[in-house]
Amino acid sequence: WSNKFQFPDLISDQRRILRSKIVEKCSIRSNLLLLELEFLKILSRDLEANDDLGEWPSFSTIELLTRFAGYQEKFIFDFETENQDFQMAIINESQKCLCNFVFQYENARDFC
């Protein structure tokens, strides 16, 4: 994979805090949801994360992304916006995050 990233200046505690804050803020009610998911996608490619993780990604992260990625009518109509392009972008970014997690992390595969 050519799109793997490293954040060498972040120590494991900082990395953990950053990830938990992003997941905590991801909400269907957030105007920044797409940006949060794009950032989470970048974090999901962090090669250094494998060294300090047993708990990443957490079950709640996988569950959240699965909810966003699942193409369910109720979920789609729960969006505050009527913009279908935005809705599809949310679904696509969530699916990309899930793919990254499943590819890179054994515990994500176990959850699935």
Protein backbone atom coordinates (compact mmCIF):
# COMPACT_ATOMS: atom_id res chain seq x y z
CA TRP A 1 0.00 0.00 0.00
CA SER A 2 1.47 3.28 -1.02
CA ASN A 3 -0.86 5.38 1.10
CA LYS A 4 0.44 4.42 4.52
CA PHE A 5 1.41 7.18 6.88
CA GLN A 6 3.60 7.58 9.89
CA PHE A 7 3.43 10.21 12.57
CA PRO A 8 6.87 9.82 14.18
CA ASP A 9 6.54 12.93 16.35
CA LEU A 10 3.48 11.59 18.13
CA ILE A 11 4.20 9.42 21.12
CA SER A 12 1.76 6.60 21.77
CA ASP A 13 -0.19 8.48 24.46
CA GLN A 14 -0.70 11.46 22.15
CA ARG A 15 -1.74 9.13 19.34
CA ARG A 16 -4.27 7.43 21.61
CA ILE A 17 -5.76 10.75 22.75
CA LEU A 18 -6.00 12.04 19.19
CA ARG A 19 -7.79 8.92 17.99
CA SER A 20 -10.22 8.85 20.89
CA LYS A 21 -11.12 12.52 20.45
CA ILE A 22 -11.82 12.08 16.73
CA VAL A 23 -14.04 9.05 17.35
CA GLU A 24 -15.77 10.82 20.24
CA LYS A 25 -16.57 13.80 18.00
CA CYS A 26 -17.82 11.76 15.03
CA SER A 27 -21.55 12.23 15.07
CA ILE A 28 -24.24 12.19 12.47
CA ARG A 29 -25.27 15.58 13.84
CA SER A 30 -21.86 17.10 13.20
CA ASN A 31 -21.35 19.49 10.30
CA LEU A 32 -17.76 18.26 10.26
CA LEU A 33 -18.59 14.57 9.96
CA LEU A 34 -17.04 14.15 6.52
CA LEU A 35 -13.80 15.85 7.61
CA GLU A 36 -13.72 13.76 10.78
CA LEU A 37 -14.10 10.58 8.74
CA GLU A 38 -11.40 11.66 6.30
CA PHE A 39 -9.05 12.33 9.21
CA LEU A 40 -9.93 9.00 10.80
CA LYS A 41 -9.14 7.34 7.47
CA ILE A 42 -5.67 8.90 7.54
CA LEU A 43 -5.14 7.79 11.13
CA SER A 44 -6.23 4.28 10.21
CA ARG A 45 -3.18 4.07 7.93
CA ASP A 46 -0.70 4.96 10.69
CA LEU A 47 2.01 2.29 10.59
CA GLU A 48 3.31 3.27 14.02
CA ALA A 49 -0.07 2.58 15.59
CA ASN A 50 0.51 -1.15 15.40
CA ASP A 51 3.23 -0.80 18.01
CA ASP A 52 1.11 0.73 20.76
CA LEU A 53 -2.23 -0.85 20.14
CA GLY A 54 -4.19 -3.62 21.50
CA GLU A 55 -7.35 -1.61 21.79
CA TRP A 56 -7.27 0.29 18.48
CA PRO A 57 -9.57 0.41 16.73
CA SER A 58 -12.06 -0.02 19.53
CA PHE A 59 -15.29 -1.90 19.10
CA SER A 60 -17.19 1.40 19.39
CA THR A 61 -15.15 2.81 16.48
CA ILE A 62 -15.92 -0.19 14.29
CA GLU A 63 -19.59 -0.07 15.32
CA LEU A 64 -19.81 3.64 14.52
CA LEU A 65 -18.22 3.21 11.11
CA THR A 66 -20.40 0.20 10.35
CA ARG A 67 -23.45 2.27 11.17
CA PHE A 68 -22.27 5.07 8.88
CA ALA A 69 -21.16 2.67 6.13
CA GLY A 70 -24.31 0.57 6.13
CA TYR A 71 -26.66 1.67 3.41
CA GLN A 72 -29.83 1.65 5.47
CA GLU A 73 -32.84 3.79 4.64
CA LYS A 74 -33.36 4.89 8.22
CA PHE A 75 -29.75 6.05 8.48
CA ILE A 76 -29.90 7.93 5.19
CA PHE A 77 -33.08 9.74 6.12
CA ASP A 78 -31.72 10.64 9.56
CA PHE A 79 -29.30 13.10 7.98
CA GLU A 80 -30.21 16.70 8.62
CA THR A 81 -29.27 17.54 5.06
CA GLU A 82 -31.14 16.47 1.98
CA ASN A 83 -27.93 16.44 -0.05
CA GLN A 84 -27.57 12.90 -1.38
CA ASP A 85 -24.01 13.56 -2.58
CA PHE A 86 -23.04 14.39 1.00
CA GLN A 87 -24.80 11.27 2.25
CA MET A 88 -22.97 9.08 -0.24
CA ALA A 89 -19.65 10.74 0.66
CA ILE A 90 -20.25 9.82 4.32
CA ILE A 91 -21.01 6.23 3.37
CA ASN A 92 -17.94 6.02 1.09
CA GLU A 93 -15.53 7.49 3.65
CA SER A 94 -16.87 5.15 6.33
CA GLN A 95 -16.36 2.16 4.06
CA LYS A 96 -12.80 3.29 3.30
CA CYS A 97 -12.06 3.57 7.03
CA LEU A 98 -13.47 0.11 7.66
CA CYS A 99 -11.38 -1.35 4.83
CA ASN A 100 -8.22 0.23 6.25
CA PHE A 101 -8.95 -1.05 9.75
CA VAL A 102 -9.78 -4.57 8.61
CA PHE A 103 -6.69 -4.70 6.42
CA GLN A 104 -4.26 -3.40 9.07
CA TYR A 105 -5.59 -4.47 12.46
CA GLU A 106 -6.25 -7.98 13.69
CA ASN A 107 -8.70 -6.87 16.37
CA ALA A 108 -10.78 -5.08 13.70
CA ARG A 109 -10.94 -8.35 11.77
CA ASP A 110 -12.02 -10.10 14.97
CA PHE A 111 -14.85 -7.60 15.49
CA CYS A 112 -16.08 -8.13 11.95
